[in-house]
Short mmCIF file of C-alpha atoms and ligand atoms in Angstrom, two decimals:
data_model
loop_
_atom_site.label_atom_id
_atom_site.label_comp_id
_atom_site.label_asym_id
_atom_site.label_seq_id
_atom_site.Cartn_x
_atom_site.Cartn_y
_atom_site.Cartn_z
CA MET M 1 -11.81 -5.88 -16.86
CA ARG M 2 -15.14 -4.88 -15.38
CA VAL M 3 -15.66 -1.28 -14.23
CA VAL M 4 -18.40 -0.48 -11.71
CA ILE M 5 -19.10 3.17 -10.86
CA LEU M 6 -21.11 3.91 -7.72
CA ASP M 7 -22.34 7.05 -5.97
CA ASN M 8 -19.87 7.34 -3.12
CA LYS M 9 -17.17 5.58 -1.11
CA GLN M 10 -19.72 3.97 1.20
CA ALA M 11 -21.40 2.30 -1.77
CA VAL M 12 -17.97 1.16 -3.02
CA GLY M 13 -17.28 -0.42 0.38
CA GLU M 14 -20.67 -2.18 0.43
CA TYR M 15 -20.27 -3.50 -3.11
CA ALA M 16 -16.80 -4.86 -2.33
CA ALA M 17 -18.08 -6.41 0.94
CA ASN M 18 -20.73 -8.29 -1.05
CA ILE M 19 -18.00 -9.71 -3.27
CA VAL M 20 -16.11 -10.89 -0.17
CA GLU M 21 -19.34 -12.40 1.18
CA GLU M 22 -19.90 -14.33 -2.07
CA GLN M 23 -16.31 -15.54 -1.94
CA LEU M 24 -16.70 -16.83 1.62
CA ALA M 25 -20.05 -18.45 0.80
CA GLU M 26 -18.36 -20.30 -2.04
CA ASN M 27 -15.32 -21.24 0.08
CA PRO M 28 -15.20 -20.59 3.85
CA ASP M 29 -11.46 -21.45 3.77
CA SER M 30 -10.68 -18.63 1.35
CA VAL M 31 -7.35 -16.85 1.24
CA LEU M 32 -7.91 -13.09 1.03
CA GLY M 33 -5.32 -10.50 -0.03
CA LYS M 34 -5.68 -7.29 1.98
CA ALA M 35 -4.81 -3.67 1.37
CA THR M 36 -4.51 -0.86 3.90
CA GLY M 37 -4.91 2.91 3.47
CA SER M 38 -7.98 5.10 3.59
CA THR M 39 -9.80 3.55 0.62
CA PRO M 40 -10.71 0.11 2.07
CA ILE M 41 -11.91 1.48 5.45
CA PRO M 42 -15.62 1.52 4.43
CA LEU M 43 -15.17 -2.05 3.15
CA TYR M 44 -13.70 -3.21 6.47
CA GLN M 45 -16.48 -1.43 8.36
CA GLU M 46 -19.10 -3.20 6.26
CA LEU M 47 -17.40 -6.59 6.73
CA ILE M 48 -17.37 -6.02 10.51
CA ARG M 49 -21.07 -5.08 10.39
CA LYS M 50 -21.87 -8.28 8.48
CA TYR M 51 -19.81 -10.31 10.96
CA GLU M 52 -21.67 -8.75 13.91
CA LYS M 53 -24.99 -9.63 12.23
CA LYS M 54 -23.64 -13.20 11.92
CA GLU M 55 -23.69 -13.00 8.13
CA LEU M 56 -19.97 -13.69 7.93
CA ASP M 57 -17.56 -16.06 9.62
CA PHE M 58 -13.81 -15.51 9.39
CA SER M 59 -12.77 -18.45 11.57
CA ARG M 60 -11.32 -20.39 8.63
CA VAL M 61 -10.17 -17.44 6.55
CA ILE M 62 -6.49 -16.69 5.93
CA THR M 63 -5.34 -13.20 4.98
CA PHE M 64 -2.14 -11.87 3.44
CA ASN M 65 -1.43 -8.16 3.53
CA LEU M 66 0.19 -6.53 0.53
CA ASP M 67 2.84 -4.43 2.18
CA GLU M 68 4.43 -2.86 5.24
CA TYR M 69 6.81 0.02 5.94
CA LEU M 70 10.40 -1.07 6.41
CA LEU M 71 11.99 -0.04 9.74
CA LEU M 72 9.57 2.66 10.61
CA GLY M 73 6.53 0.52 11.01
CA LEU M 74 7.25 1.53 14.54
CA ASN M 75 8.48 4.87 15.82
CA LEU M 76 10.24 3.83 18.99
CA LYS M 77 10.23 7.38 20.33
CA LEU M 78 6.48 7.72 20.12
CA ASP M 79 3.53 6.21 21.87
CA ALA M 80 2.90 2.81 20.25
CA LYS M 81 -0.67 3.92 19.62
CA LYS M 82 0.68 6.43 17.14
CA ASP M 83 2.86 4.06 15.15
CA GLN M 84 1.81 4.11 11.53
CA SER M 85 2.54 0.47 10.76
CA TYR M 86 0.11 -1.40 8.57
CA HIS M 87 0.09 -4.08 11.22
CA ARG M 88 -1.48 -1.68 13.69
CA PHE M 89 -3.83 -0.43 10.97
CA MET M 90 -5.11 -3.94 10.29
CA TRP M 91 -5.50 -4.73 13.98
CA GLU M 92 -7.42 -1.54 14.74
CA ASN M 93 -9.56 -1.42 11.63
CA PHE M 94 -10.29 -5.08 11.10
CA TRP M 95 -8.75 -8.03 12.91
CA GLN M 96 -9.65 -7.10 16.48
CA HIS M 97 -13.32 -6.80 15.49
CA ILE M 98 -13.78 -10.21 13.83
CA ASN M 99 -13.21 -13.88 14.64
CA ILE M 100 -10.17 -14.39 12.42
CA LYS M 101 -7.38 -16.43 14.03
CA TYR M 102 -4.83 -13.77 14.93
CA PRO M 103 -1.91 -14.01 14.42
CA GLU M 104 -1.87 -17.57 12.97
CA ASN M 105 -4.02 -16.73 9.96
CA THR M 106 -3.17 -13.06 9.44
CA TYR M 107 0.03 -12.87 7.44
CA ILE M 108 1.71 -9.49 7.17
CA LEU M 109 5.27 -8.57 6.25
CA ASN M 110 7.39 -7.62 9.24
CA GLY M 111 8.82 -4.10 8.94
CA LEU M 112 11.47 -4.88 11.52
CA THR M 113 12.77 -8.08 9.96
CA PRO M 114 16.54 -8.47 10.34
CA ASN M 115 16.79 -10.06 6.89
CA PRO M 116 14.35 -8.45 4.42
CA GLU M 117 15.42 -10.54 1.40
CA ARG M 118 14.88 -13.89 3.14
CA HIS M 119 11.70 -12.62 4.73
CA CYS M 120 10.29 -11.75 1.28
CA GLU M 121 11.16 -15.19 -0.12
CA LEU M 122 9.46 -16.83 2.82
CA TYR M 123 6.33 -14.71 2.34
CA GLU M 124 6.04 -15.85 -1.28
CA LYS M 125 6.36 -19.46 -0.12
CA GLN M 126 3.71 -18.94 2.55
CA ILE M 127 1.28 -17.65 -0.08
CA VAL M 128 1.92 -20.73 -2.24
CA LYS M 129 1.58 -23.04 0.79
CA ALA M 130 -1.80 -21.47 1.61
CA GLY M 131 -2.95 -22.36 -1.93
CA GLY M 132 -2.56 -18.87 -3.46
CA ILE M 133 -4.75 -15.80 -3.01
CA ASP M 134 -8.41 -16.42 -3.92
CA LEU M 135 -9.54 -12.80 -3.77
CA GLN M 136 -7.17 -9.83 -3.73
CA ILE M 137 -8.39 -6.42 -2.57
CA LEU M 138 -6.43 -3.42 -3.85
CA GLY M 139 -6.39 0.35 -3.59
CA ILE M 140 -4.51 2.56 -6.03
CA GLY M 141 -1.97 5.31 -5.32
CA SER M 142 -2.35 8.73 -6.91
CA ASP M 143 0.68 7.82 -9.06
CA GLY M 144 -1.04 4.61 -10.19
CA HIS M 145 0.80 2.21 -7.88
CA ILE M 146 -0.69 -0.96 -6.46
CA ALA M 147 0.73 -2.34 -3.21
CA PHE M 148 3.96 -0.30 -2.98
CA ASP M 149 4.93 -1.10 -6.54
CA GLU M 150 5.90 2.43 -7.43
CA PRO M 151 6.26 3.72 -11.02
CA GLY M 152 9.11 1.91 -12.72
CA SER M 153 8.57 -1.37 -10.84
CA SER M 154 8.86 -4.43 -13.04
CA LEU M 155 5.47 -5.80 -13.99
CA SER M 156 6.75 -9.28 -13.12
CA SER M 157 8.23 -8.23 -9.74
CA ARG M 158 7.92 -10.42 -6.65
CA THR M 159 7.85 -9.55 -2.94
CA ARG M 160 10.84 -7.34 -2.18
CA VAL M 161 12.07 -4.08 -0.64
CA LYS M 162 11.02 -1.03 -2.64
CA TYR M 163 11.83 2.63 -2.03
CA LEU M 164 8.88 4.98 -1.77
CA LEU M 165 8.84 7.66 -4.41
CA PHE M 166 8.57 11.35 -3.72
CA SER M 167 4.88 11.49 -4.54
CA THR M 168 4.23 8.75 -1.98
CA LEU M 169 6.32 10.49 0.69
CA VAL M 170 4.19 13.57 0.10
CA ASP M 171 0.98 11.47 0.10
CA ASN M 172 2.09 9.94 3.42
CA TYR M 173 2.69 13.33 5.02
CA ASP M 174 -0.76 13.57 6.59
CA ALA M 175 -0.66 10.12 8.16
CA PHE M 176 2.87 10.38 9.52
CA VAL M 177 3.40 14.05 10.27
CA LYS M 178 -0.07 15.43 10.93
CA GLU M 179 -1.62 12.39 12.62
CA GLY M 180 1.40 10.40 13.79
CA GLY M 181 3.48 13.29 15.13
CA TYR M 182 6.56 12.25 13.11
CA ASP M 183 9.14 14.66 11.80
CA PHE M 184 9.29 14.49 8.00
CA THR M 185 12.86 13.20 8.22
CA ASP M 186 11.71 10.27 10.37
CA MET M 187 9.26 9.02 7.78
CA PRO M 188 9.90 5.65 6.14
CA VAL M 189 11.77 5.71 2.84
CA PHE M 190 11.32 2.00 2.07
CA SER M 191 8.56 -0.55 2.11
CA ILE M 192 8.45 -4.31 1.83
CA THR M 193 5.84 -5.16 -0.74
CA GLU M 194 4.36 -7.91 -2.84
CA GLY M 195 5.38 -7.45 -6.44
CA VAL M 196 3.08 -6.83 -9.40
CA GLY M 197 3.77 -10.43 -10.47
CA THR M 198 2.69 -11.68 -7.04
CA VAL M 199 -0.55 -9.68 -7.18
CA MET M 200 -1.28 -10.88 -10.74
CA GLU M 201 -1.34 -14.49 -9.52
CA ALA M 202 -4.43 -13.93 -7.36
CA LYS M 203 -7.41 -15.79 -8.80
CA LYS M 204 -9.72 -12.79 -8.52
CA VAL M 205 -8.80 -9.11 -8.04
CA ILE M 206 -10.92 -6.11 -7.05
CA LEU M 207 -9.49 -2.59 -7.03
CA LEU M 208 -11.22 0.22 -5.14
CA ALA M 209 -10.72 3.85 -6.16
CA THR M 210 -12.50 6.71 -4.42
CA GLY M 211 -12.18 10.48 -4.39
CA ARG M 212 -11.08 13.08 -6.91
CA GLY M 213 -7.39 12.54 -6.13
CA LYS M 214 -7.56 9.12 -7.82
CA GLY M 215 -9.02 10.43 -11.09
CA LYS M 216 -5.81 10.45 -13.11
CA ALA M 217 -4.63 7.09 -11.85
CA LEU M 218 -8.04 5.54 -12.56
CA ALA M 219 -8.09 6.98 -16.07
CA ALA M 220 -4.62 5.59 -16.73
CA LEU M 221 -5.64 2.19 -15.37
CA VAL M 222 -8.82 1.90 -17.39
CA GLU M 223 -7.92 3.72 -20.59
CA GLY M 224 -4.15 4.03 -20.72
CA PRO M 225 -1.49 1.77 -22.18
CA VAL M 226 0.02 -0.98 -20.03
CA THR M 227 3.18 0.48 -18.56
CA SER M 228 5.49 -0.03 -15.62
CA GLN M 229 5.10 3.73 -15.03
CA VAL M 230 1.55 3.01 -13.81
CA THR M 231 1.89 -0.43 -12.28
CA ALA M 232 -1.89 -0.90 -11.86
CA THR M 233 -2.18 -1.13 -15.65
CA ALA M 234 -0.72 -4.66 -15.52
CA LEU M 235 -4.17 -5.67 -14.28
CA GLN M 236 -5.56 -5.06 -17.76
CA TYR M 237 -4.16 -8.54 -18.43
CA HIS M 238 -5.83 -10.14 -15.43
CA ARG M 239 -8.58 -12.62 -16.27
CA ASN M 240 -10.88 -11.83 -13.35
CA PHE M 241 -10.47 -8.16 -12.48
CA THR M 242 -13.07 -5.63 -11.33
CA VAL M 243 -12.55 -1.92 -10.68
CA ILE M 244 -15.03 -0.39 -8.24
CA ALA M 245 -14.92 3.40 -8.26
CA ASP M 246 -17.02 6.24 -6.93
CA LYS M 247 -18.28 9.07 -9.11
CA GLU M 248 -15.63 11.49 -7.89
CA ALA M 249 -12.77 9.25 -8.98
CA ALA M 250 -14.52 8.41 -12.24
CA GLU M 251 -14.98 12.10 -13.09
CA GLY M 252 -11.21 12.32 -13.31
CA LYS M 253 -11.48 10.30 -16.50
CA GLU M 254 -11.98 13.61 -18.30
CA LEU M 255 -8.36 14.25 -17.46
CA THR M 256 -7.29 11.73 -20.09
CA GLN M 257 -7.45 14.56 -22.64
CA GLU M 258 -4.14 15.32 -21.07
CA LYS M 259 -1.68 12.43 -21.51
CA PRO M 260 -2.22 9.94 -18.68
CA MET M 261 0.04 10.55 -15.70
CA LYS M 262 1.84 13.36 -17.50
CA ARG M 263 4.53 14.90 -15.34
CA ASP M 264 6.86 17.75 -16.04
CA GLY M 265 10.35 16.89 -17.22
CA LEU M 266 12.05 18.28 -14.15
CA ARG M 267 10.07 16.12 -11.78
CA ASP M 268 10.80 13.06 -13.93
CA LEU M 269 14.51 13.74 -13.91
CA SER M 270 14.61 14.22 -10.16
CA ARG M 271 12.57 11.05 -9.77
CA HIS M 272 15.25 9.03 -11.48
CA GLN M 273 18.00 10.62 -9.42
CA TYR M 274 16.00 10.14 -6.25
CA ALA M 275 15.50 6.45 -7.08
CA MET M 276 19.23 5.97 -7.64
CA ARG M 277 20.06 7.62 -4.32
CA ALA M 278 17.44 5.59 -2.48
CA GLU M 279 18.80 2.35 -3.97
CA LYS M 280 22.32 3.31 -2.91
CA LEU M 281 21.09 4.09 0.59
CA TYR M 282 19.46 0.67 0.82
CA SER M 283 22.72 -1.09 -0.18
CA GLN M 284 24.56 0.91 2.49
CA MET M 285 21.94 -0.02 5.06
CA GLN M 286 22.23 -3.70 4.15
CA ALA M 287 26.00 -3.53 4.49
CA ALA M 288 25.59 -1.84 7.89
CA ARG M 289 23.07 -4.51 8.96
CA ILE M 290 25.58 -7.25 8.18
CA LYS M 291 28.14 -5.46 10.32
CA GLY M 292 25.69 -5.47 13.22
CA ALA M 293 23.96 -2.06 12.96
CA THR M 294 20.91 -1.66 15.19
CA ILE M 295 17.45 -0.55 14.04
CA ASP M 296 18.22 2.89 15.48
CA ASP M 297 21.48 3.08 13.48
CA LEU M 298 19.59 2.21 10.30
CA LYS M 299 16.93 4.79 11.05
CA THR M 300 19.62 7.41 11.55
CA MET M 301 21.03 6.62 8.09
CA GLN M 302 17.57 7.01 6.64
CA LYS M 303 17.03 10.27 8.50
CA LYS M 304 20.25 11.71 7.06
CA PHE M 305 19.03 10.82 3.59
CA LEU M 306 15.76 12.70 4.06
CA GLU M 307 17.57 15.65 5.66
CA GLU M 308 19.73 15.91 2.56
CA ILE M 309 16.70 15.65 0.27
CA LEU M 310 15.10 18.51 2.20
CA ALA M 311 18.23 20.66 2.38
CA LYS M 312 18.82 20.37 -1.36
CA ASN M 313 15.12 20.87 -2.07
CA PHE M 314 15.22 17.82 -4.25
CA GLY M 315 12.39 17.75 -6.82
CA GLY M 316 10.89 20.85 -5.17
CA ILE M 317 10.09 18.82 -2.04
CA GLN M 318 9.93 21.93 0.16
CA GLU M 319 7.17 23.50 -1.92
CA LEU M 320 5.28 20.21 -2.06
CA LEU M 321 5.41 19.88 1.72
CA GLU M 322 4.50 23.52 2.28
CA ALA M 323 1.38 22.95 0.20
CA LYS M 324 0.57 19.91 2.38
CA GLN M 325 1.05 21.94 5.56
CA LYS M 326 -1.44 24.52 4.34
CA GLU M 327 -4.08 21.87 3.59
CA LYS M 328 -6.46 21.33 6.46
C1 F6R D 401 -1.68 -0.24 0.92
C2 F6R D 401 -1.48 -0.29 -0.52
C3 F6R D 401 -1.40 0.96 -1.32
C4 F6R D 401 -2.66 1.79 -1.20
C5 F6R D 401 -2.56 3.06 -2.02
C6 F6R D 401 -3.76 3.96 -1.83
O1 F6R D 401 -1.69 -1.54 1.48
O2 F6R D 401 -1.34 -1.36 -1.03
O3 F6R D 401 -1.18 0.64 -2.67
O4 F6R D 401 -3.75 1.03 -1.63
O5 F6R D 401 -1.40 3.77 -1.66
O6 F6R D 401 -3.82 4.40 -0.51
P1 F6R D 401 -5.11 5.19 0.03
O7 F6R D 401 -6.23 4.21 0.01
O8 F6R D 401 -4.75 5.59 1.42
O9 F6R D 401 -5.31 6.33 -0.89
#
């Protein structure tokens, strides 16, 4: 593992863009693995800038995105411009600005697939058919996840449906509720995501971590033991892996005096119970799908689940959300 620490998120984006440029110079037909979220935005901006200066050509490039929200990639009640799908994110922040062949060469999991299991199998096959991922770009969640491989995901997992943990629902609050105009109970509870095992097969991996909020996760990734509780740590075994962090995220390394990713017992207990309930909900949704339930029916089932979580103040969710509301 190589660790590069730079001044700020802009520098992280530029450094990562240079790695992409080297990759495309070496092989213009490269297959790139893409992440979404706030972290890679400076990287995408820099890649667009290089494309506009004719330093980069994406006409032969193929991309595979890591993940997508299940069902609620799209909020049918809202203006499509406000949907929080990763598909829209990629289009707005990257694809529409470059000469990549869209949609032929831009693979992304479909949040509205009628058959998630088959869809995931097909995605894995499409990656293999494309020759595998040459360069994978990753961010890291504040709980140490990569893609949507939440704590507890198997380190050999493949593309599949995964529930989003509490911490991620809270992390998503700003994007969905504050920016997207969603009600908390309409937020997605599940994602479709590449597994840790899928990510580990990329020939080269770079992980970007910026901002103070990523300090603990970064410390656990770089200095902690390999554990499925911090799925990014699997990358310690990767043969060609570089972490690119800014100073703010790297400062968090002091936090390792505390045990990495330490959580209080109560939260851990509720996490387990939450996971069991989410898994049960998914089985019920699958059964309903087979009996012909519509997307709206499935979303209603999901909404009821979140309403119950809120009403029972599961894991102290009300306090966590109140704190989010107060943040600017
Ligand atoms: C998104 C993804 C996620 C994010 C992570 C950090 O495609 O794979 O693992 O990288 O949740 O998100 P940001 O960058 O928004 O903090």
